[in-house]
Amino acid sequence: MMLLVAGVAAAADPGDKTWSIANEILSVSVSARDAGAVCSLKHAGKELVNDHDHGRQLQVAWAYNDLDEAYNPTEAGSGPDGEGPTTTSRLVAVSVEPERISTTSHPAFWRHTKLPERHRKNTALFTNDTLTKQITLGHGGDPHVMCFETAVTVSSHLTGPEPTTIRIEAPTMYCDAALSRHWLLDLGSGVLKEAPPRKTEKDRLNVVINRVERHDAIPIVATDDGRHAVALYAPSAEGFWGSFTWAVPSDDPTNACTKITVFFKHPVEVRKTYSYRTFVVVGDLATVQASLATLRDTVPRARRDHLR
């Protein structure tokens, strides 16, 4: 799957510049503050994205060589960027068309080079690898579906050990804490079951280890009343690995959030580009179910052994 950046790419402005697209159901904004990561996703007037620090947002992040945060390009910025107005990531270009937005960037490593080497493998503040993404509203005529396409080109100009494997969240979404109900939809049977949210780091890691293998078990997060819901669906994923939801608790209401993620894991080589496509489905809970059923019937699903 090739990712084509349409339109004329304009150099990104500094500061708090934002770029937005919208249809009759959804509005999406990316910002220079977050190096092109999605800082806002609104449905029926409600903000669904938590934009608290540079590790949140609706964004792309990955880890090389199973090193987790020690070798972890992160689209929106680094850990030390905190809640600040600027990012260590490098936003190269933004292109905006009706209902489509594309960005190109060099993500920051999550850990600063001031940390001792035992805590990080990156040798620079940001990667030479290139992240390109394209977000299109209204896939297949459904205004509730957003097609999120990602491509990572692995540079031969290394900023750490040579990458051999990648585990990429393409994308991950940190939602407003009001999306506190966690559901699992079986696309085969159509049965929707409530799933207990994972609330601790230990629980989250266990979910990663015991990853969801079934392409038809789709996680959904929703508000208590079901008026707002989000699902991530990767039916044609090369090297599909798993997906999960995670409740991130906090005593600070602005810091609490819900996370929903799709993972891919596979071998990589320098000078090659790897592409991913995920559908972000947004609406009320019943509409999200219906849109997922349509995607199941209209988008071909790949076999588990289609590794890149």
Coordinates of C-alpha atoms in Angstrom, one line a residue:
M1 CA 0.0 0.0 0.0
M2 CA 1.6 3.3 -1.1
L3 CA 0.8 6.5 0.7
L4 CA 0.5 9.4 -1.7
V5 CA 0.6 13.0 -0.3
A6 CA -1.8 14.9 -2.5
G7 CA -1.8 18.6 -3.1
V8 CA 1.0 21.1 -2.7
A9 CA 2.8 20.7 0.6
A10 CA 3.4 24.0 2.4
A11 CA 6.2 24.6 4.9
A12 CA 4.8 24.3 8.4
D13 CA 4.5 27.5 10.3
P14 CA 6.0 27.7 13.9
G15 CA 4.1 28.3 17.1
D16 CA 0.5 27.3 17.7
K17 CA -0.5 27.1 14.0
T18 CA -3.2 24.6 13.4
W19 CA -4.7 23.1 10.2
S20 CA -8.2 21.7 10.1
I21 CA -10.6 19.7 7.9
A22 CA -14.2 18.8 8.5
N23 CA -17.4 17.2 7.2
E24 CA -20.9 17.1 8.4
I25 CA -20.0 14.8 11.3
L26 CA -16.4 15.2 12.3
S27 CA -13.8 17.9 12.5
V28 CA -10.0 17.2 12.7
S29 CA -7.2 19.5 13.5
V30 CA -3.4 19.0 13.5
S31 CA -1.0 21.5 15.1
A32 CA 2.6 22.7 14.8
R33 CA 2.8 22.4 18.5
D34 CA 2.4 18.7 18.1
A35 CA 4.4 18.4 14.9
G36 CA 1.3 17.5 12.8
A37 CA -0.2 15.1 15.3
V38 CA -4.0 15.3 15.6
C39 CA -4.6 17.7 18.5
S40 CA -8.4 17.8 18.1
L41 CA -11.1 15.4 16.9
K42 CA -14.7 16.6 17.5
H43 CA -18.0 14.7 17.1
A44 CA -21.3 16.5 17.7
G45 CA -19.5 19.4 19.4
K46 CA -17.6 17.2 21.8
E47 CA -13.8 17.1 21.9
L48 CA -12.6 13.5 21.9
V49 CA -8.8 14.0 22.0
N50 CA -6.7 14.6 25.1
D51 CA -4.0 17.1 24.1
H52 CA -2.5 17.4 27.6
D53 CA 1.2 16.7 26.9
H54 CA 3.2 15.7 23.8
G55 CA 2.7 12.0 24.5
R56 CA -1.1 12.1 24.1
Q57 CA -3.1 13.3 21.0
L58 CA -4.2 11.0 18.1
Q59 CA -0.7 10.2 16.8
V60 CA 1.9 7.8 15.5
A61 CA 4.7 6.4 17.7
W62 CA 6.9 3.4 17.4
A63 CA 9.7 1.5 19.1
Y64 CA 12.6 -0.3 17.4
N65 CA 14.2 -3.6 18.4
D66 CA 11.7 -4.2 21.3
L67 CA 13.4 -1.3 23.2
D68 CA 10.1 0.5 24.1
E69 CA 10.6 4.0 25.3
A70 CA 14.4 3.7 25.1
Y71 CA 14.2 3.8 21.3
N72 CA 10.9 5.4 20.6
P73 CA 10.2 8.0 17.9
T74 CA 7.0 9.9 18.9
E75 CA 5.2 12.1 16.4
A76 CA 4.0 14.8 18.8
G77 CA 7.3 15.3 20.6
S78 CA 9.5 14.1 23.5
G79 CA 8.9 13.4 27.1
P80 CA 10.7 16.6 28.2
D81 CA 8.4 18.7 26.0
G82 CA 5.8 18.1 28.7
E83 CA 2.8 20.4 28.5
G84 CA 4.8 23.1 26.7
P85 CA 3.9 25.0 23.5
T86 CA 6.8 23.6 21.4
T87 CA 8.0 20.2 20.2
T88 CA 11.3 18.6 19.7
S89 CA 9.9 16.8 16.6
R90 CA 10.5 18.4 13.2
L91 CA 7.4 19.2 11.2
V92 CA 8.5 19.3 7.5
A93 CA 5.3 19.9 5.6
V94 CA 1.5 20.1 5.8
S95 CA -1.0 19.7 2.9
V96 CA -4.7 20.5 3.2
E97 CA -7.5 19.7 0.8
P98 CA -11.2 19.4 1.3
E99 CA -11.7 16.5 3.9
R100 CA -8.0 15.5 3.6
I101 CA -4.9 16.5 5.4
S102 CA -1.3 15.2 5.0
T103 CA 1.8 15.8 7.1
T104 CA 5.5 14.9 6.9
S105 CA 7.8 15.0 9.9
H106 CA 10.8 13.6 11.7
P107 CA 9.6 12.6 15.1
A108 CA 11.4 13.2 18.4
F109 CA 12.8 10.4 20.5
W110 CA 10.7 10.2 23.7
R111 CA 13.9 10.2 25.8
H112 CA 16.3 13.2 25.9
T113 CA 19.9 12.6 25.1
K114 CA 20.8 14.2 28.4
L115 CA 19.6 11.0 30.1
P116 CA 22.3 8.4 30.8
E117 CA 22.8 6.0 27.9
R118 CA 21.5 3.1 30.1
H119 CA 18.1 4.7 29.8
R120 CA 18.0 5.4 26.1
K121 CA 19.5 4.1 22.8
N122 CA 18.9 7.1 20.7
T123 CA 21.9 9.3 20.0
A124 CA 20.0 12.4 18.7
L125 CA 16.9 14.3 19.8
F126 CA 14.9 13.4 16.8
T127 CA 15.1 10.6 14.1
N128 CA 16.2 11.0 10.5
D129 CA 13.4 8.5 9.7
T130 CA 10.5 10.2 7.8
L131 CA 6.9 9.9 9.0
T132 CA 4.2 10.7 6.4
K133 CA 0.6 10.4 7.2
Q134 CA -2.7 11.1 5.3
I135 CA -6.1 11.5 7.0
T136 CA -9.2 11.4 4.8
L137 CA -12.7 11.9 6.1
G138 CA -15.6 10.0 4.7
H139 CA -14.3 6.6 3.5
G140 CA -16.7 4.8 1.3
G141 CA -19.2 7.6 1.6
D142 CA -19.6 7.1 5.3
P143 CA -18.9 10.4 7.1
H144 CA -18.3 8.6 10.4
V145 CA -15.2 6.8 9.0
M146 CA -11.7 8.4 8.8
C147 CA -9.0 6.6 6.8
F148 CA -5.7 7.0 8.6
E149 CA -2.7 6.1 6.4
T150 CA 0.8 6.0 7.7
A151 CA 4.2 5.5 6.1
V152 CA 7.6 5.3 7.8
T153 CA 10.8 5.5 5.7
V154 CA 13.7 4.1 7.7
S155 CA 16.8 6.2 7.2
S156 CA 20.3 4.9 6.6
H157 CA 21.6 7.9 8.6
L158 CA 21.2 6.2 12.0
T159 CA 20.4 8.0 15.2
G160 CA 20.8 4.8 17.3
P161 CA 21.3 1.1 16.8
E162 CA 20.4 -0.2 13.4
P163 CA 16.7 -1.0 13.4
T164 CA 15.7 -4.7 12.9
T165 CA 12.1 -4.7 14.1
I166 CA 9.4 -2.1 14.6
R167 CA 6.4 -2.1 16.8
I168 CA 4.3 0.8 15.7
E169 CA 1.1 2.4 17.0
A170 CA -0.5 3.6 13.8
P171 CA -2.3 5.3 15.3
T172 CA -2.8 5.5 19.0
M173 CA -5.5 7.8 20.4
Y174 CA -5.6 9.3 23.9
C175 CA -9.2 10.2 24.4
D176 CA -11.1 12.5 26.7
A177 CA -11.6 10.7 30.0
A178 CA -15.4 10.8 29.4
L179 CA -15.0 7.9 27.0
S180 CA -14.8 5.6 30.0
R181 CA -16.8 2.6 28.8
H182 CA -14.8 -0.1 27.1
W183 CA -16.4 -2.5 24.6
L184 CA -15.3 -5.3 22.4
L185 CA -17.3 -6.0 19.2
D186 CA -17.2 -9.4 17.6
L187 CA -17.7 -8.6 13.9
G188 CA -18.5 -12.2 13.1
S189 CA -21.4 -12.5 15.4
G190 CA -22.3 -8.8 15.9
V191 CA -22.2 -9.3 19.7
L192 CA -21.0 -6.3 21.6
K193 CA -19.7 -7.0 25.1
E194 CA -18.5 -4.6 27.7
A195 CA -14.8 -5.2 28.6
P196 CA -13.3 -4.2 31.9
P197 CA -10.8 -1.3 31.3
R198 CA -7.2 -1.9 32.1
K199 CA -6.1 0.6 34.8
T200 CA -2.5 -0.1 35.6
E201 CA 0.8 -0.3 33.7
K202 CA 1.0 -4.0 34.7
D203 CA -2.4 -4.7 33.2
R204 CA -1.4 -2.8 30.0
L205 CA 1.8 -4.8 29.6
N206 CA -0.1 -8.0 30.1
V207 CA -2.5 -7.1 27.3
V208 CA 0.4 -6.5 25.0
I209 CA 1.9 -9.9 25.8
N210 CA -1.5 -11.6 25.4
R211 CA -2.3 -9.6 22.3
V212 CA -5.5 -9.8 20.5
E213 CA -5.0 -12.1 17.5
R214 CA -8.4 -12.0 16.0
H215 CA -9.1 -9.4 13.3
D216 CA -12.8 -9.4 14.1
A217 CA -12.5 -8.5 17.8
I218 CA -12.7 -4.7 17.6
P219 CA -12.2 -2.5 20.7
I220 CA -14.4 0.5 21.2
V221 CA -14.4 3.2 23.8
A222 CA -17.5 5.3 24.5
T223 CA -19.1 7.7 26.9
D224 CA -21.5 6.4 29.5
D225 CA -24.6 7.4 27.5
G226 CA -23.2 6.0 24.2
R227 CA -23.5 9.4 22.4
H228 CA -19.8 9.4 21.5
A229 CA -17.7 6.4 20.6
V230 CA -14.4 5.6 18.9
A231 CA -13.1 2.4 17.3
L232 CA -9.9 1.6 15.5
Y233 CA -10.1 -1.1 12.7
A234 CA -7.2 -2.4 10.7
P235 CA -8.6 -5.1 8.4
S236 CA -5.9 -5.1 5.7
A237 CA -3.0 -4.7 8.1
E238 CA 0.3 -6.1 7.0
G239 CA 1.8 -7.7 10.1
F240 CA -1.2 -7.1 12.3
W241 CA -0.2 -7.5 16.0
G242 CA -3.0 -6.4 18.3
S243 CA -5.1 -3.8 19.8
F244 CA -6.3 -2.7 23.3
T245 CA -7.9 0.0 25.4
W246 CA -6.4 1.4 28.6
A247 CA -7.9 3.7 31.2
V248 CA -5.2 6.1 32.3
P249 CA -6.2 7.3 35.8
S250 CA -5.0 10.5 37.5
D251 CA -5.9 12.8 40.4
D252 CA -5.7 15.7 37.9
P253 CA -8.8 15.6 35.7
T254 CA -6.9 17.2 32.8
N255 CA -4.4 14.3 32.9
A256 CA -6.9 11.4 33.1
C257 CA -7.7 9.9 29.8
T258 CA -8.6 6.7 27.9
K259 CA -6.2 5.1 25.4
I260 CA -7.2 3.1 22.3
T261 CA -4.5 1.6 20.1
V262 CA -3.7 -0.5 17.1
F263 CA -0.3 -2.2 16.9
F264 CA 1.7 -3.5 14.1
K265 CA 5.0 -5.5 14.5
H266 CA 7.4 -6.8 11.9
P267 CA 11.0 -6.8 10.7
V268 CA 12.4 -3.6 9.1
E269 CA 15.5 -2.6 7.0
V270 CA 17.1 0.8 6.4
R271 CA 16.2 2.6 3.2
K272 CA 12.8 1.0 3.0
T273 CA 9.3 2.4 3.5
Y274 CA 6.6 0.6 5.5
S275 CA 2.9 1.5 5.1
Y276 CA -0.2 1.0 7.3
R277 CA -3.9 1.7 7.0
T278 CA -6.3 2.0 9.9
F279 CA -9.9 3.2 10.0
V280 CA -10.9 5.5 12.8
V281 CA -14.6 5.2 13.3
V282 CA -16.4 7.9 15.3
G283 CA -20.1 8.4 16.1
D284 CA -22.6 7.2 18.7
L285 CA -22.2 3.6 19.8
A286 CA -24.8 2.2 17.5
T287 CA -23.5 4.1 14.5
V288 CA -19.9 2.9 15.1
Q289 CA -21.2 -0.7 15.2
A290 CA -23.0 -0.2 11.9
S291 CA -20.0 1.4 10.3
L292 CA -17.7 -1.4 11.4
A293 CA -20.0 -4.0 9.9
T294 CA -19.9 -2.1 6.6
L295 CA -16.1 -2.0 6.7
R296 CA -16.1 -5.7 7.4
D297 CA -18.1 -6.4 4.3
T298 CA -16.4 -3.9 1.9
V299 CA -12.7 -3.8 2.9
P300 CA -10.6 -7.0 2.2
R301 CA -8.9 -8.5 5.2
A302 CA -5.3 -9.7 5.0
R303 CA -4.0 -13.0 6.3
R304 CA -1.9 -13.0 9.5
D305 CA 1.2 -14.2 7.6
H306 CA 1.3 -11.1 5.3
L307 CA 4.4 -9.7 7.2
R308 CA 6.4 -6.9 5.6

